[in-house]
Amino acid sequence: MPPIYGFYWSPSPTHLDEEWNAFVQSGANSVVIQMHALTDALLKRCQQHSVMVYVDLPLFAGADLRVSFPDSAPVDEHGSAMGIDNWYVPLCPNHARIRAHRLANLRGVLERHGDALHGIWLDFVRYPLRWEVPQPNLMQTCFCDQCLALFFAHPLREYAIDERMAAIHAILHKRLDAWVEWKCQRIAGFVQDIRDFLRTHRPDLRLGLFALPWLLTDYDAAIRTIAGQDVTLLGRRVDAISPMVYHRLCGQSPEWIADVVEEMRMRSCADILPIVQTIDAPGALSAAELGCALEIARTVSDQGVLLFDLSAVARDPGKLAVVREMFER
Ligand SMILES: [Zn+2]
């Protein structure tokens, strides 16, 4: 497998040509495109340029599914349904119809565009939280009726408020280790379902996933305890894990990228393919700082580098020059 040098791309209808031109000029060989943005015309362009196309398949987030399945709102440790946070609409990761819907999404993408695809990259493979900030709000979830029924191995039923609070208290104070282990197994179990589906229908496709960029020592192992992402378990089920090493969003220096990649490689048997931030958030990310982050990621990664995202590079000739210089080496 040659190294991947590519972008995450959410094509903008108004800047499509500008973004595509930047992509071609960068010398990238791969692109990760949002599931809903795939079109025959876009895939034809990629094919003509021998670009490898990976589809971003979101799992446990999405405004459309929250509307279709209102009871998919995750329930937090205070017994409250989680609201919508700006663009982020979390979904319960154990909701049976959400899981079925995501498998149907995968089936639909393969039926419609399968011939033009090289792989699937899973996104939002976790319990809900907004992690792309220096100080994330860490809260245990999900205590909805469906999750409680599954954890306690009881038939599905509706919990009264005080009954739910008693169950949450019992889990957090008496069975926390079992709860965390179960959460990680539930997330890995659905990734296994997707792996099994691909093994049957498209064993040639590469399966990857986007992971939180947290070390086990960060926030008291919250990557497992809160997010339910156990990269050892996940790594046995996918070909590649892409830690989202967005250093500026996380309030870190570019050097931190190497720490995350190295720890993930130690903990997982999957390939580790980091995805680096290009966007200006918070504040402007200079071309020089992007170049530094890219250099560190390239040095530590034997799989190549992905960039998040293309539009930020297409808008900035300085960033494009830095990326092209790195991709062409
Ligand atoms: Zn739930």
CSV table of C-alpha atoms and ligand atoms in Angstrom, one decimal:
chain,number,residue,atom,x,y,z
A,1,MET,CA,0.0,0.0,0.0
A,2,PRO,CA,1.7,3.3,-1.1
A,3,PRO,CA,1.6,6.2,1.4
A,4,ILE,CA,-1.6,8.3,1.3
A,5,TYR,CA,-1.2,12.0,0.8
A,6,GLY,CA,-4.5,13.5,0.7
A,7,PHE,CA,-7.3,15.7,1.9
A,8,TYR,CA,-10.6,15.5,3.7
A,9,TRP,CA,-12.9,17.2,1.3
A,10,SER,CA,-16.4,18.6,1.9
A,11,PRO,CA,-16.9,20.0,-1.6
A,12,SER,CA,-18.4,23.5,-1.7
A,13,PRO,CA,-20.8,23.9,-4.6
A,14,THR,CA,-19.8,27.5,-5.1
A,15,HIS,CA,-16.0,26.8,-4.9
A,16,LEU,CA,-15.9,23.4,-6.5
A,17,ASP,CA,-13.5,24.2,-9.3
A,18,GLU,CA,-11.3,26.3,-7.2
A,19,GLU,CA,-11.0,23.5,-4.6
A,20,TRP,CA,-10.4,20.8,-7.2
A,21,ASN,CA,-7.7,22.9,-8.9
A,22,ALA,CA,-5.9,23.3,-5.5
A,23,PHE,CA,-6.2,19.5,-5.0
A,24,VAL,CA,-4.6,18.8,-8.4
A,25,GLN,CA,-1.9,21.4,-7.9
A,26,SER,CA,-1.1,20.0,-4.4
A,27,GLY,CA,0.0,16.6,-5.9
A,28,ALA,CA,-2.3,14.7,-3.5
A,29,ASN,CA,-3.0,11.1,-4.4
A,30,SER,CA,-6.0,10.5,-2.2
A,31,VAL,CA,-9.2,12.2,-1.0
A,32,VAL,CA,-11.7,11.4,1.7
A,33,ILE,CA,-15.1,12.7,0.6
A,34,GLN,CA,-18.2,13.1,2.8
A,35,MET,CA,-20.8,10.4,2.0
A,36,HIS,CA,-23.5,12.9,1.1
A,37,ALA,CA,-21.2,14.9,-1.2
A,38,LEU,CA,-20.4,12.0,-3.6
A,39,THR,CA,-21.5,12.6,-7.2
A,40,ASP,CA,-20.8,10.7,-10.4
A,41,ALA,CA,-19.1,13.9,-11.8
A,42,LEU,CA,-16.8,14.2,-8.9
A,43,LEU,CA,-15.8,10.6,-9.0
A,44,LYS,CA,-15.1,10.8,-12.7
A,45,ARG,CA,-12.7,13.6,-12.1
A,46,CYS,CA,-10.9,11.6,-9.4
A,47,GLN,CA,-10.8,8.5,-11.7
A,48,GLN,CA,-9.3,10.6,-14.6
A,49,HIS,CA,-6.5,11.8,-12.2
A,50,SER,CA,-5.9,8.3,-10.7
A,51,VAL,CA,-6.9,9.6,-7.3
A,52,MET,CA,-7.8,7.1,-4.6
A,53,VAL,CA,-11.3,7.9,-3.2
A,54,TYR,CA,-12.3,7.1,0.4
A,55,VAL,CA,-15.8,7.8,1.7
A,56,ASP,CA,-16.3,9.4,5.1
A,57,LEU,CA,-19.2,7.5,6.7
A,58,PRO,CA,-20.5,9.2,9.9
A,59,LEU,CA,-21.8,6.8,12.5
A,60,PHE,CA,-23.1,8.3,15.7
A,61,ALA,CA,-23.8,11.9,14.7
A,62,GLY,CA,-26.1,13.6,12.2
A,63,ALA,CA,-29.0,16.1,12.2
A,64,ASP,CA,-31.1,14.2,9.7
A,65,LEU,CA,-31.1,11.0,11.9
A,66,ARG,CA,-32.0,13.0,15.0
A,67,VAL,CA,-35.1,14.2,13.2
A,68,SER,CA,-35.9,10.7,11.9
A,69,PHE,CA,-35.3,9.1,15.3
A,70,PRO,CA,-36.0,11.6,18.1
A,71,ASP,CA,-35.4,9.0,20.7
A,72,SER,CA,-31.8,8.7,19.5
A,73,ALA,CA,-30.8,11.8,21.6
A,74,PRO,CA,-28.1,10.5,24.0
A,75,VAL,CA,-28.9,10.9,27.7
A,76,ASP,CA,-26.2,12.3,30.0
A,77,GLU,CA,-25.2,11.5,33.6
A,78,HIS,CA,-27.8,14.1,34.8
A,79,GLY,CA,-30.5,12.2,33.0
A,80,SER,CA,-30.9,15.0,30.4
A,81,ALA,CA,-31.2,14.5,26.7
A,82,MET,CA,-28.2,16.0,25.0
A,83,GLY,CA,-28.9,18.9,22.8
A,84,ILE,CA,-27.4,20.1,19.6
A,85,ASP,CA,-24.0,21.9,19.8
A,86,ASN,CA,-23.6,24.2,16.9
A,87,TRP,CA,-22.9,21.8,13.9
A,88,TYR,CA,-22.6,18.7,16.2
A,89,VAL,CA,-25.7,16.6,16.6
A,90,PRO,CA,-24.8,13.6,18.7
A,91,LEU,CA,-26.7,10.3,18.5
A,92,CYS,CA,-27.0,7.4,20.9
A,93,PRO,CA,-24.3,4.8,19.7
A,94,ASN,CA,-26.5,1.9,20.7
A,95,HIS,CA,-29.7,2.9,19.0
A,96,ALA,CA,-30.7,-0.1,17.0
A,97,ARG,CA,-32.3,1.8,14.1
A,98,ILE,CA,-29.4,4.3,13.9
A,99,ARG,CA,-27.0,1.3,13.5
A,100,ALA,CA,-29.3,-0.3,10.9
A,101,HIS,CA,-29.5,3.0,9.1
A,102,ARG,CA,-25.7,3.4,8.9
A,103,LEU,CA,-25.3,-0.1,7.5
A,104,ALA,CA,-28.0,0.8,5.0
A,105,ASN,CA,-26.0,4.0,4.1
A,106,LEU,CA,-23.0,1.9,3.5
A,107,ARG,CA,-24.9,-0.6,1.3
A,108,GLY,CA,-26.3,2.3,-0.7
A,109,VAL,CA,-23.0,4.0,-1.2
A,110,LEU,CA,-21.5,0.7,-2.5
A,111,GLU,CA,-24.4,0.0,-4.8
A,112,ARG,CA,-24.3,3.5,-6.3
A,113,HIS,CA,-20.6,4.3,-6.3
A,114,GLY,CA,-18.8,1.2,-5.3
A,115,ASP,CA,-16.7,0.8,-8.5
A,116,ALA,CA,-15.1,4.1,-8.0
A,117,LEU,CA,-14.1,3.7,-4.3
A,118,HIS,CA,-11.0,2.5,-2.6
A,119,GLY,CA,-12.1,2.5,1.0
A,120,ILE,CA,-14.4,3.6,3.8
A,121,TRP,CA,-13.3,5.9,6.7
A,122,LEU,CA,-15.7,5.8,9.7
A,123,ASP,CA,-16.3,9.0,11.5
A,124,PHE,CA,-18.0,9.7,14.9
A,125,VAL,CA,-17.1,6.2,16.0
A,126,ARG,CA,-17.8,6.9,19.6
A,127,TYR,CA,-19.9,8.1,22.5
A,128,PRO,CA,-20.9,11.8,22.3
A,129,LEU,CA,-18.7,14.7,23.2
A,130,ARG,CA,-17.1,17.8,21.8
A,131,TRP,CA,-13.4,17.1,22.0
A,132,GLU,CA,-12.0,19.7,19.6
A,133,VAL,CA,-11.3,22.2,22.3
A,134,PRO,CA,-8.5,22.7,24.9
A,135,GLN,CA,-10.8,21.9,27.8
A,136,PRO,CA,-13.5,19.4,26.8
A,137,ASN,CA,-16.6,18.9,28.9
A,138,LEU,CA,-16.2,15.3,30.0
A,139,MET,CA,-19.5,13.6,30.9
A,140,GLN,CA,-20.6,10.0,31.0
A,141,THR,CA,-23.3,9.0,28.5
A,142,CYS,CA,-25.5,7.3,27.3
A,143,PHE,CA,-28.2,6.4,29.8
A,144,CYS,CA,-31.2,6.2,27.4
A,145,ASP,CA,-33.7,3.4,27.8
A,146,GLN,CA,-32.1,1.4,25.1
A,147,CYS,CA,-28.6,1.6,26.6
A,148,LEU,CA,-29.8,0.8,30.1
A,149,ALA,CA,-31.7,-2.2,28.8
A,150,LEU,CA,-28.6,-3.5,26.9
A,151,PHE,CA,-26.2,-2.9,29.8
A,152,PHE,CA,-28.4,-4.5,32.4
A,153,ALA,CA,-29.5,-7.2,29.9
A,154,HIS,CA,-33.2,-6.3,30.7
A,155,PRO,CA,-36.0,-6.1,28.2
A,156,LEU,CA,-36.5,-2.6,26.7
A,157,ARG,CA,-38.8,-0.4,28.8
A,158,GLU,CA,-39.4,3.2,29.7
A,159,TYR,CA,-37.5,4.4,32.8
A,160,ALA,CA,-39.1,6.9,35.2
A,161,ILE,CA,-36.9,9.9,36.1
A,162,ASP,CA,-36.0,8.7,39.6
A,163,GLU,CA,-35.5,5.2,38.4
A,164,ARG,CA,-33.1,6.4,35.7
A,165,MET,CA,-31.2,8.5,38.2
A,166,ALA,CA,-30.8,5.5,40.5
A,167,ALA,CA,-29.5,3.4,37.6
A,168,ILE,CA,-27.0,6.1,36.6
A,169,HIS,CA,-25.8,6.3,40.2
A,170,ALA,CA,-25.4,2.6,40.5
A,171,ILE,CA,-23.4,2.4,37.2
A,172,LEU,CA,-21.1,5.3,38.0
A,173,HIS,CA,-20.5,4.4,41.7
A,174,LYS,CA,-20.6,0.6,41.7
A,175,ARG,CA,-19.9,-0.6,38.2
A,176,LEU,CA,-17.8,2.0,36.4
A,177,ASP,CA,-15.1,-0.4,35.2
A,178,ALA,CA,-17.7,-2.8,33.7
A,179,TRP,CA,-19.5,0.1,32.2
A,180,VAL,CA,-16.4,1.5,30.5
A,181,GLU,CA,-15.4,-2.0,29.2
A,182,TRP,CA,-18.9,-2.5,27.9
A,183,LYS,CA,-18.9,0.9,26.1
A,184,CYS,CA,-15.7,0.1,24.4
A,185,GLN,CA,-17.0,-3.4,23.3
A,186,ARG,CA,-20.2,-1.8,22.0
A,187,ILE,CA,-18.3,0.6,19.8
A,188,ALA,CA,-15.8,-2.0,18.6
A,189,GLY,CA,-18.7,-4.4,18.0
A,190,PHE,CA,-20.4,-2.1,15.5
A,191,VAL,CA,-17.1,-1.6,13.7
A,192,GLN,CA,-16.9,-5.4,13.6
A,193,ASP,CA,-20.4,-5.4,12.0
A,194,ILE,CA,-19.1,-3.1,9.3
A,195,ARG,CA,-15.9,-5.1,8.8
A,196,ASP,CA,-18.1,-8.3,8.4
A,197,PHE,CA,-20.3,-6.5,5.9
A,198,LEU,CA,-17.3,-5.4,3.8
A,199,ARG,CA,-15.7,-8.8,4.1
A,200,THR,CA,-18.8,-10.3,2.5
A,201,HIS,CA,-19.5,-7.6,-0.1
A,202,ARG,CA,-16.2,-5.7,-0.8
A,203,PRO,CA,-13.2,-7.3,0.8
A,204,ASP,CA,-10.9,-5.3,-1.4
A,205,LEU,CA,-11.9,-2.0,0.2
A,206,ARG,CA,-9.7,-0.5,2.9
A,207,LEU,CA,-11.5,0.2,6.1
A,208,GLY,CA,-10.3,3.1,8.3
A,209,LEU,CA,-11.6,5.3,11.1
A,210,PHE,CA,-11.1,8.7,12.6
A,211,ALA,CA,-10.0,8.5,16.2
A,212,LEU,CA,-9.8,11.0,19.0
A,213,PRO,CA,-6.2,12.3,19.3
A,214,TRP,CA,-5.9,11.6,23.0
A,215,LEU,CA,-3.2,9.8,24.9
A,216,LEU,CA,-4.3,7.4,27.6
A,217,THR,CA,-2.8,9.8,30.2
A,218,ASP,CA,-5.0,12.7,28.8
A,219,TYR,CA,-8.1,13.4,31.0
A,220,ASP,CA,-7.8,10.2,33.0
A,221,ALA,CA,-8.0,7.9,30.0
A,222,ALA,CA,-11.2,9.6,28.7
A,223,ILE,CA,-10.6,8.3,25.2
A,224,ARG,CA,-11.8,4.9,26.6
A,225,THR,CA,-13.8,5.9,29.6
A,226,ILE,CA,-15.8,8.7,28.0
A,227,ALA,CA,-15.6,8.2,24.2
A,228,GLY,CA,-15.5,4.4,24.3
A,229,GLN,CA,-12.7,4.3,21.8
A,230,ASP,CA,-10.2,1.5,22.7
A,231,VAL,CA,-7.7,1.7,19.9
A,232,THR,CA,-6.4,-1.8,20.6
A,233,LEU,CA,-9.9,-3.3,20.1
A,234,LEU,CA,-10.6,-1.0,17.1
A,235,GLY,CA,-7.3,-1.7,15.5
A,236,ARG,CA,-8.1,-5.4,15.1
A,237,ARG,CA,-11.2,-4.5,13.1
A,238,VAL,CA,-9.9,-1.9,10.7
A,239,ASP,CA,-6.9,-1.5,8.4
A,240,ALA,CA,-6.0,2.0,9.5
A,241,ILE,CA,-6.7,4.4,12.4
A,242,SER,CA,-6.5,8.2,11.7
A,243,PRO,CA,-6.0,10.2,14.9
A,244,MET,CA,-7.3,13.7,14.3
A,245,VAL,CA,-4.2,15.5,15.5
A,246,TYR,CA,-5.7,19.0,15.2
A,247,HIS,CA,-3.0,20.6,17.3
A,248,ARG,CA,-4.4,24.1,17.3
A,249,LEU,CA,-8.0,23.1,18.1
A,250,CYS,CA,-6.7,21.1,21.0
A,251,GLY,CA,-4.5,23.8,22.3
A,252,GLN,CA,-1.3,21.8,21.6
A,253,SER,CA,2.0,22.4,19.9
A,254,PRO,CA,2.9,20.7,16.6
A,255,GLU,CA,5.3,18.4,18.4
A,256,TRP,CA,2.3,16.8,20.2
A,257,ILE,CA,1.3,15.2,16.9
A,258,ALA,CA,4.3,12.8,17.2
A,259,ASP,CA,3.4,11.8,20.7
A,260,VAL,CA,-0.2,10.8,19.7
A,261,VAL,CA,0.9,8.9,16.6
A,262,GLU,CA,3.6,7.0,18.4
A,263,GLU,CA,1.3,6.0,21.3
A,264,MET,CA,-1.4,4.8,18.9
A,265,ARG,CA,1.1,2.8,17.0
A,266,MET,CA,2.2,1.1,20.2
A,267,ARG,CA,-1.4,0.3,21.3
A,268,SER,CA,-2.8,-0.8,17.9
A,269,CYS,CA,-2.0,-3.3,15.2
A,270,ALA,CA,-3.7,-1.2,12.5
A,271,ASP,CA,-1.7,1.3,10.4
A,272,ILE,CA,-1.7,4.8,11.9
A,273,LEU,CA,-2.4,7.5,9.3
A,274,PRO,CA,-2.6,10.9,11.0
A,275,ILE,CA,-4.9,13.7,9.8
A,276,VAL,CA,-3.5,17.2,10.4
A,277,GLN,CA,-5.3,20.5,10.8
A,278,THR,CA,-5.2,23.1,8.0
A,279,ILE,CA,-8.1,25.2,9.1
A,280,ASP,CA,-7.8,28.6,10.9
A,281,ALA,CA,-9.3,27.7,14.3
A,282,PRO,CA,-8.9,29.1,16.7
A,283,GLY,CA,-7.2,32.1,15.1
A,284,ALA,CA,-5.1,32.0,11.9
A,285,LEU,CA,-2.9,29.0,11.3
A,286,SER,CA,0.1,30.3,9.4
A,287,ALA,CA,1.6,28.5,6.4
A,288,ALA,CA,4.8,28.2,8.5
A,289,GLU,CA,3.0,26.5,11.4
A,290,LEU,CA,1.2,24.2,9.0
A,291,GLY,CA,4.5,23.3,7.4
A,292,CYS,CA,6.0,22.5,10.8
A,293,ALA,CA,3.0,20.3,11.7
A,294,LEU,CA,3.2,18.5,8.3
A,295,GLU,CA,6.9,17.9,8.7
A,296,ILE,CA,6.4,16.3,12.1
A,297,ALA,CA,3.5,14.2,10.9
A,298,ARG,CA,5.4,13.0,7.8
A,299,THR,CA,8.4,12.1,9.8
A,300,VAL,CA,6.5,10.1,12.4
A,301,SER,CA,4.1,8.4,10.0
A,302,ASP,CA,5.0,5.6,7.6
A,303,GLN,CA,1.5,5.7,6.1
A,304,GLY,CA,1.4,9.2,4.7
A,305,VAL,CA,-0.6,12.2,5.9
A,306,LEU,CA,-4.2,13.4,5.5
A,307,LEU,CA,-5.2,17.1,5.8
A,308,PHE,CA,-8.3,18.6,7.3
A,309,ASP,CA,-9.4,20.1,5.1
A,310,LEU,CA,-9.0,21.0,1.4
A,311,SER,CA,-11.0,24.3,1.4
A,312,ALA,CA,-8.6,25.9,3.9
A,313,VAL,CA,-5.7,25.2,1.6
A,314,ALA,CA,-7.5,26.1,-1.6
A,315,ARG,CA,-8.2,29.6,-0.1
A,316,ASP,CA,-4.6,30.2,0.9
A,317,PRO,CA,-1.7,30.2,-1.7
A,318,GLY,CA,0.9,30.1,1.1
A,319,LYS,CA,-0.6,26.9,2.6
A,320,LEU,CA,-1.0,25.3,-0.8
A,321,ALA,CA,2.7,25.9,-1.5
A,322,VAL,CA,3.7,24.3,1.8
A,323,VAL,CA,1.5,21.3,1.1
A,324,ARG,CA,2.7,20.8,-2.4
A,325,GLU,CA,6.3,21.0,-1.3
A,326,MET,CA,5.6,18.2,1.2
A,327,PHE,CA,3.5,16.0,-1.0
A,328,GLU,CA,6.0,16.2,-3.9
A,329,ARG,CA,9.0,15.1,-1.8
B,1,ZN,ZN,-28.3,5.4,24.5
